[in-house]
Amino acid sequence: MLTDVSSILKIQGAKLELDSEVGLSGAEFLGERYSFTKPLRLTGEIYNNGQSLTLAAHAAGRIETQCARCLKPIEADVDFDIHELLSRAEDGADEDGDIILFDGHEVDLDDIVTDNFLMNISGKYLCRDDCRGLCPVCGHDLNEGDCGCDSEYVDPRWQALKDILDRRDDGNGE
Ligand SMILES: [Zn+2]
Ligand SMILES: [Zn+2]
């Protein structure tokens, strides 16, 4: 979603209220896939602090992902605060590297919200707190009962799969 900030760019202290829905397609992080089942509600403001723009907002919504232990599809509520500094690229005032630069007079909030969502993932999502996960040997869902395997043994095929996933994560860095 592009937000026009031209009305506050030149006026110190000027403020733009935010109350909108941000439609995000989804994100992948550390091998976990997150989809947004509906737009995130974004409320807050962008204001001119004299040197740059400050984005102070709150995002809330719902995601679809999978249980980190048993891989069952689950939905979870998400709720996080966003605090970022924004500056026009042509003003080039990014000495510390922690200011988000934008072109012209429009800020694309989608990427900012997605990045903040990924920074705010609170550990792993589970289908329930005491999820027993999958048997590392045969893949049986241990929530449905024991399978009788010796769980100390890790099947080399599962290890190979894990290696592939680890490698794929390495290639995802930006
Ligand atoms: Zn689970
Ligand atoms: Zn088993």
mmCIF file of C-alpha atoms and ligand atoms in Angstrom:
data_model
loop_
_atom_site.group_PDB
_atom_site.id
_atom_site.type_symbol
_atom_site.label_atom_id
_atom_site.label_comp_id
_atom_site.label_asym_id
_atom_site.label_seq_id
_atom_site.Cartn_x
_atom_site.Cartn_y
_atom_site.Cartn_z
ATOM 1 C CA MET A 1 0.000 0.000 0.000
ATOM 2 C CA LEU A 2 1.424 3.370 -1.031
ATOM 3 C CA THR A 3 0.874 6.219 1.398
ATOM 4 C CA ASP A 4 1.242 9.780 0.190
ATOM 5 C CA VAL A 5 3.312 11.743 2.716
ATOM 6 C CA SER A 6 3.692 14.932 0.620
ATOM 7 C CA SER A 7 1.479 16.927 3.019
ATOM 8 C CA ILE A 8 3.900 16.454 5.936
ATOM 9 C CA LEU A 9 7.276 16.292 4.138
ATOM 10 C CA LYS A 10 8.159 19.967 4.526
ATOM 11 C CA ILE A 11 6.460 20.856 7.806
ATOM 12 C CA GLN A 12 8.149 19.967 11.072
ATOM 13 C CA GLY A 13 5.647 18.497 13.525
ATOM 14 C CA ALA A 14 3.078 17.740 10.829
ATOM 15 C CA LYS A 15 1.257 14.492 11.302
ATOM 16 C CA LEU A 16 -0.556 11.969 9.138
ATOM 17 C CA GLU A 17 -3.023 9.671 10.878
ATOM 18 C CA LEU A 18 -2.995 6.053 9.748
ATOM 19 C CA ASP A 19 -6.000 3.805 9.943
ATOM 20 C CA SER A 20 -5.972 1.393 7.077
ATOM 21 C CA GLU A 21 -5.890 -2.186 6.035
ATOM 22 C CA VAL A 22 -2.689 -3.541 4.593
ATOM 23 C CA GLY A 23 -3.122 -6.530 2.311
ATOM 24 C CA LEU A 24 -0.027 -8.698 2.504
ATOM 25 C CA SER A 25 0.515 -11.806 0.467
ATOM 26 C CA GLY A 26 2.651 -13.669 2.924
ATOM 27 C CA ALA A 27 6.160 -14.232 4.065
ATOM 28 C CA GLU A 28 8.665 -16.993 4.572
ATOM 29 C CA PHE A 29 11.038 -16.961 7.481
ATOM 30 C CA LEU A 30 13.413 -19.646 8.801
ATOM 31 C CA GLY A 31 11.657 -22.237 6.688
ATOM 32 C CA GLU A 32 8.185 -21.387 8.048
ATOM 33 C CA ARG A 33 5.510 -20.069 5.726
ATOM 34 C CA TYR A 34 3.110 -17.391 6.946
ATOM 35 C CA SER A 35 0.015 -16.306 5.027
ATOM 36 C CA PHE A 36 -2.211 -13.451 6.002
ATOM 37 C CA THR A 37 -5.802 -14.676 5.898
ATOM 38 C CA LYS A 38 -7.125 -11.120 5.885
ATOM 39 C CA PRO A 39 -5.583 -7.654 5.660
ATOM 40 C CA LEU A 40 -3.735 -6.419 8.707
ATOM 41 C CA ARG A 41 -5.294 -3.423 10.409
ATOM 42 C CA LEU A 42 -2.712 -0.667 10.689
ATOM 43 C CA THR A 43 -3.347 2.241 13.054
ATOM 44 C CA GLY A 44 -1.023 4.983 14.191
ATOM 45 C CA GLU A 45 0.689 7.942 12.608
ATOM 46 C CA ILE A 46 3.567 9.217 10.537
ATOM 47 C CA TYR A 47 4.976 12.534 11.728
ATOM 48 C CA ASN A 48 7.693 14.904 10.685
ATOM 49 C CA ASN A 49 10.338 15.003 13.429
ATOM 50 C CA GLY A 50 12.369 17.744 11.749
ATOM 51 C CA GLN A 51 15.040 15.452 10.305
ATOM 52 C CA SER A 52 13.026 12.547 8.981
ATOM 53 C CA LEU A 53 9.591 10.983 9.312
ATOM 54 C CA THR A 54 8.700 8.787 12.252
ATOM 55 C CA LEU A 55 6.304 5.921 11.671
ATOM 56 C CA ALA A 56 4.665 4.823 14.913
ATOM 57 C CA ALA A 57 1.913 2.298 14.366
ATOM 58 C CA HIS A 58 0.238 -0.831 15.560
ATOM 59 C CA ALA A 59 -0.661 -3.771 13.334
ATOM 60 C CA ALA A 60 -3.101 -6.528 14.138
ATOM 61 C CA GLY A 61 -4.514 -9.406 12.168
ATOM 62 C CA ARG A 62 -4.527 -13.088 11.656
ATOM 63 C CA ILE A 63 -2.119 -15.464 9.939
ATOM 64 C CA GLU A 64 -2.154 -18.979 8.627
ATOM 65 C CA THR A 65 0.943 -21.014 9.292
ATOM 66 C CA GLN A 66 1.804 -24.477 10.480
ATOM 67 C CA CYS A 67 2.494 -25.949 13.879
ATOM 68 C CA ALA A 68 6.278 -25.919 14.349
ATOM 69 C CA ARG A 69 6.164 -29.422 15.867
ATOM 70 C CA CYS A 70 3.500 -31.449 14.039
ATOM 71 C CA LEU A 71 3.133 -29.296 10.859
ATOM 72 C CA LYS A 72 -0.669 -29.170 11.166
ATOM 73 C CA PRO A 73 -2.115 -26.012 9.540
ATOM 74 C CA ILE A 74 -3.097 -23.483 12.170
ATOM 75 C CA GLU A 75 -4.298 -19.918 12.449
ATOM 76 C CA ALA A 76 -2.949 -17.441 14.954
ATOM 77 C CA ASP A 77 -3.552 -13.841 15.960
ATOM 78 C CA VAL A 78 -0.744 -11.380 15.380
ATOM 79 C CA ASP A 79 -0.363 -8.080 17.087
ATOM 80 C CA PHE A 80 2.741 -5.892 17.042
ATOM 81 C CA ASP A 81 4.042 -2.349 17.199
ATOM 82 C CA ILE A 82 6.017 -0.667 14.439
ATOM 83 C CA HIS A 83 8.500 2.106 15.022
ATOM 84 C CA GLU A 84 10.606 3.216 12.062
ATOM 85 C CA LEU A 85 12.342 6.298 10.712
ATOM 86 C CA LEU A 86 11.671 7.146 7.075
ATOM 87 C CA SER A 87 13.526 9.522 4.822
ATOM 88 C CA ARG A 88 13.377 10.506 1.168
ATOM 89 C CA ALA A 89 16.122 8.761 -0.805
ATOM 90 C CA GLU A 90 17.133 12.033 -2.486
ATOM 91 C CA ASP A 91 17.705 13.621 0.926
ATOM 92 C CA GLY A 92 20.105 10.747 1.559
ATOM 93 C CA ALA A 93 20.335 11.110 5.328
ATOM 94 C CA ASP A 94 20.987 7.490 6.155
ATOM 95 C CA GLU A 95 24.282 7.647 8.025
ATOM 96 C CA ASP A 96 23.490 4.878 10.510
ATOM 97 C CA GLY A 97 21.710 2.589 8.083
ATOM 98 C CA ASP A 98 18.610 2.389 10.244
ATOM 99 C CA ILE A 99 16.446 4.796 8.274
ATOM 100 C CA ILE A 100 14.125 3.401 5.630
ATOM 101 C CA LEU A 101 14.503 5.345 2.390
ATOM 102 C CA PHE A 102 11.639 5.978 -0.013
ATOM 103 C CA ASP A 103 11.406 7.601 -3.431
ATOM 104 C CA GLY A 104 9.348 10.665 -4.248
ATOM 105 C CA HIS A 105 6.537 11.346 -1.818
ATOM 106 C CA GLU A 106 5.015 7.907 -1.331
ATOM 107 C CA VAL A 107 5.940 5.323 1.281
ATOM 108 C CA ASP A 108 5.242 1.659 0.603
ATOM 109 C CA LEU A 109 4.029 0.357 3.932
ATOM 110 C CA ASP A 110 3.671 -3.294 2.844
ATOM 111 C CA ASP A 111 7.366 -4.131 3.062
ATOM 112 C CA ILE A 112 7.746 -2.240 6.323
ATOM 113 C CA VAL A 113 4.833 -4.092 7.892
ATOM 114 C CA THR A 114 6.066 -7.454 6.605
ATOM 115 C CA ASP A 115 9.586 -6.855 7.948
ATOM 116 C CA ASN A 116 8.220 -5.805 11.309
ATOM 117 C CA PHE A 117 5.975 -8.841 11.402
ATOM 118 C CA LEU A 118 9.006 -11.099 10.851
ATOM 119 C CA MET A 119 10.947 -9.259 13.564
ATOM 120 C CA ASN A 120 8.061 -9.749 15.955
ATOM 121 C CA ILE A 121 7.408 -13.439 15.471
ATOM 122 C CA SER A 122 7.371 -14.632 19.041
ATOM 123 C CA GLY A 123 9.143 -17.932 18.779
ATOM 124 C CA LYS A 124 7.281 -20.693 17.016
ATOM 125 C CA TYR A 125 3.572 -21.116 16.589
ATOM 126 C CA LEU A 126 2.172 -24.355 17.964
ATOM 127 C CA CYS A 127 -1.239 -25.990 17.465
ATOM 128 C CA ARG A 128 -1.362 -26.269 21.254
ATOM 129 C CA ASP A 129 1.196 -25.656 23.990
ATOM 130 C CA ASP A 130 1.721 -29.329 24.715
ATOM 131 C CA CYS A 131 1.858 -30.512 21.097
ATOM 132 C CA ARG A 132 3.958 -33.684 21.061
ATOM 133 C CA GLY A 133 5.071 -33.262 17.459
ATOM 134 C CA LEU A 134 5.988 -35.924 14.970
ATOM 135 C CA CYS A 135 8.001 -39.046 15.645
ATOM 136 C CA PRO A 136 11.527 -38.323 14.323
ATOM 137 C CA VAL A 137 11.790 -41.921 13.099
ATOM 138 C CA CYS A 138 8.516 -42.671 11.272
ATOM 139 C CA GLY A 139 6.820 -39.257 11.092
ATOM 140 C CA HIS A 140 3.765 -40.449 13.042
ATOM 141 C CA ASP A 141 1.756 -37.665 14.740
ATOM 142 C CA LEU A 142 2.458 -38.380 18.414
ATOM 143 C CA ASN A 143 -0.661 -36.418 19.420
ATOM 144 C CA GLU A 144 -2.607 -39.393 18.090
ATOM 145 C CA GLY A 145 -0.715 -41.853 20.284
ATOM 146 C CA ASP A 146 2.665 -43.539 20.459
ATOM 147 C CA CYS A 147 4.096 -45.394 17.507
ATOM 148 C CA GLY A 148 6.545 -47.556 19.450
ATOM 149 C CA CYS A 149 9.693 -46.265 17.733
ATOM 150 C CA ASP A 150 12.950 -45.711 19.565
ATOM 151 C CA SER A 151 12.919 -41.908 19.369
ATOM 152 C CA GLU A 152 16.663 -41.621 20.056
ATOM 153 C CA TYR A 153 17.285 -42.820 16.526
ATOM 154 C CA VAL A 154 17.080 -40.177 13.783
ATOM 155 C CA ASP A 155 16.301 -41.592 10.382
ATOM 156 C CA PRO A 156 18.998 -40.456 7.922
ATOM 157 C CA ARG A 157 16.256 -39.518 5.432
ATOM 158 C CA TRP A 158 14.851 -37.005 7.932
ATOM 159 C CA GLN A 159 18.377 -35.700 8.505
ATOM 160 C CA ALA A 160 18.788 -35.251 4.745
ATOM 161 C CA LEU A 161 15.508 -33.334 4.565
ATOM 162 C CA LYS A 162 16.620 -31.133 7.442
ATOM 163 C CA ASP A 163 19.911 -30.421 5.645
ATOM 164 C CA ILE A 164 18.010 -29.350 2.521
ATOM 165 C CA LEU A 165 15.766 -27.035 4.551
ATOM 166 C CA ASP A 166 18.766 -25.550 6.354
ATOM 167 C CA ARG A 167 20.515 -24.919 3.065
ATOM 168 C CA ARG A 168 17.422 -23.292 1.593
ATOM 169 C CA ASP A 169 17.234 -20.922 4.579
ATOM 170 C CA ASP A 170 20.847 -19.892 4.008
ATOM 171 C CA GLY A 171 20.003 -18.845 0.468
ATOM 172 C CA ASN A 172 17.152 -16.621 1.609
ATOM 173 C CA GLY A 173 19.204 -13.815 3.088
ATOM 174 C CA GLU A 174 18.714 -10.369 1.654
HETATM 175 ZN ZN ZN B 1 1.211 -29.402 16.689
HETATM 176 ZN ZN ZN B 2 7.584 -43.600 15.055
#
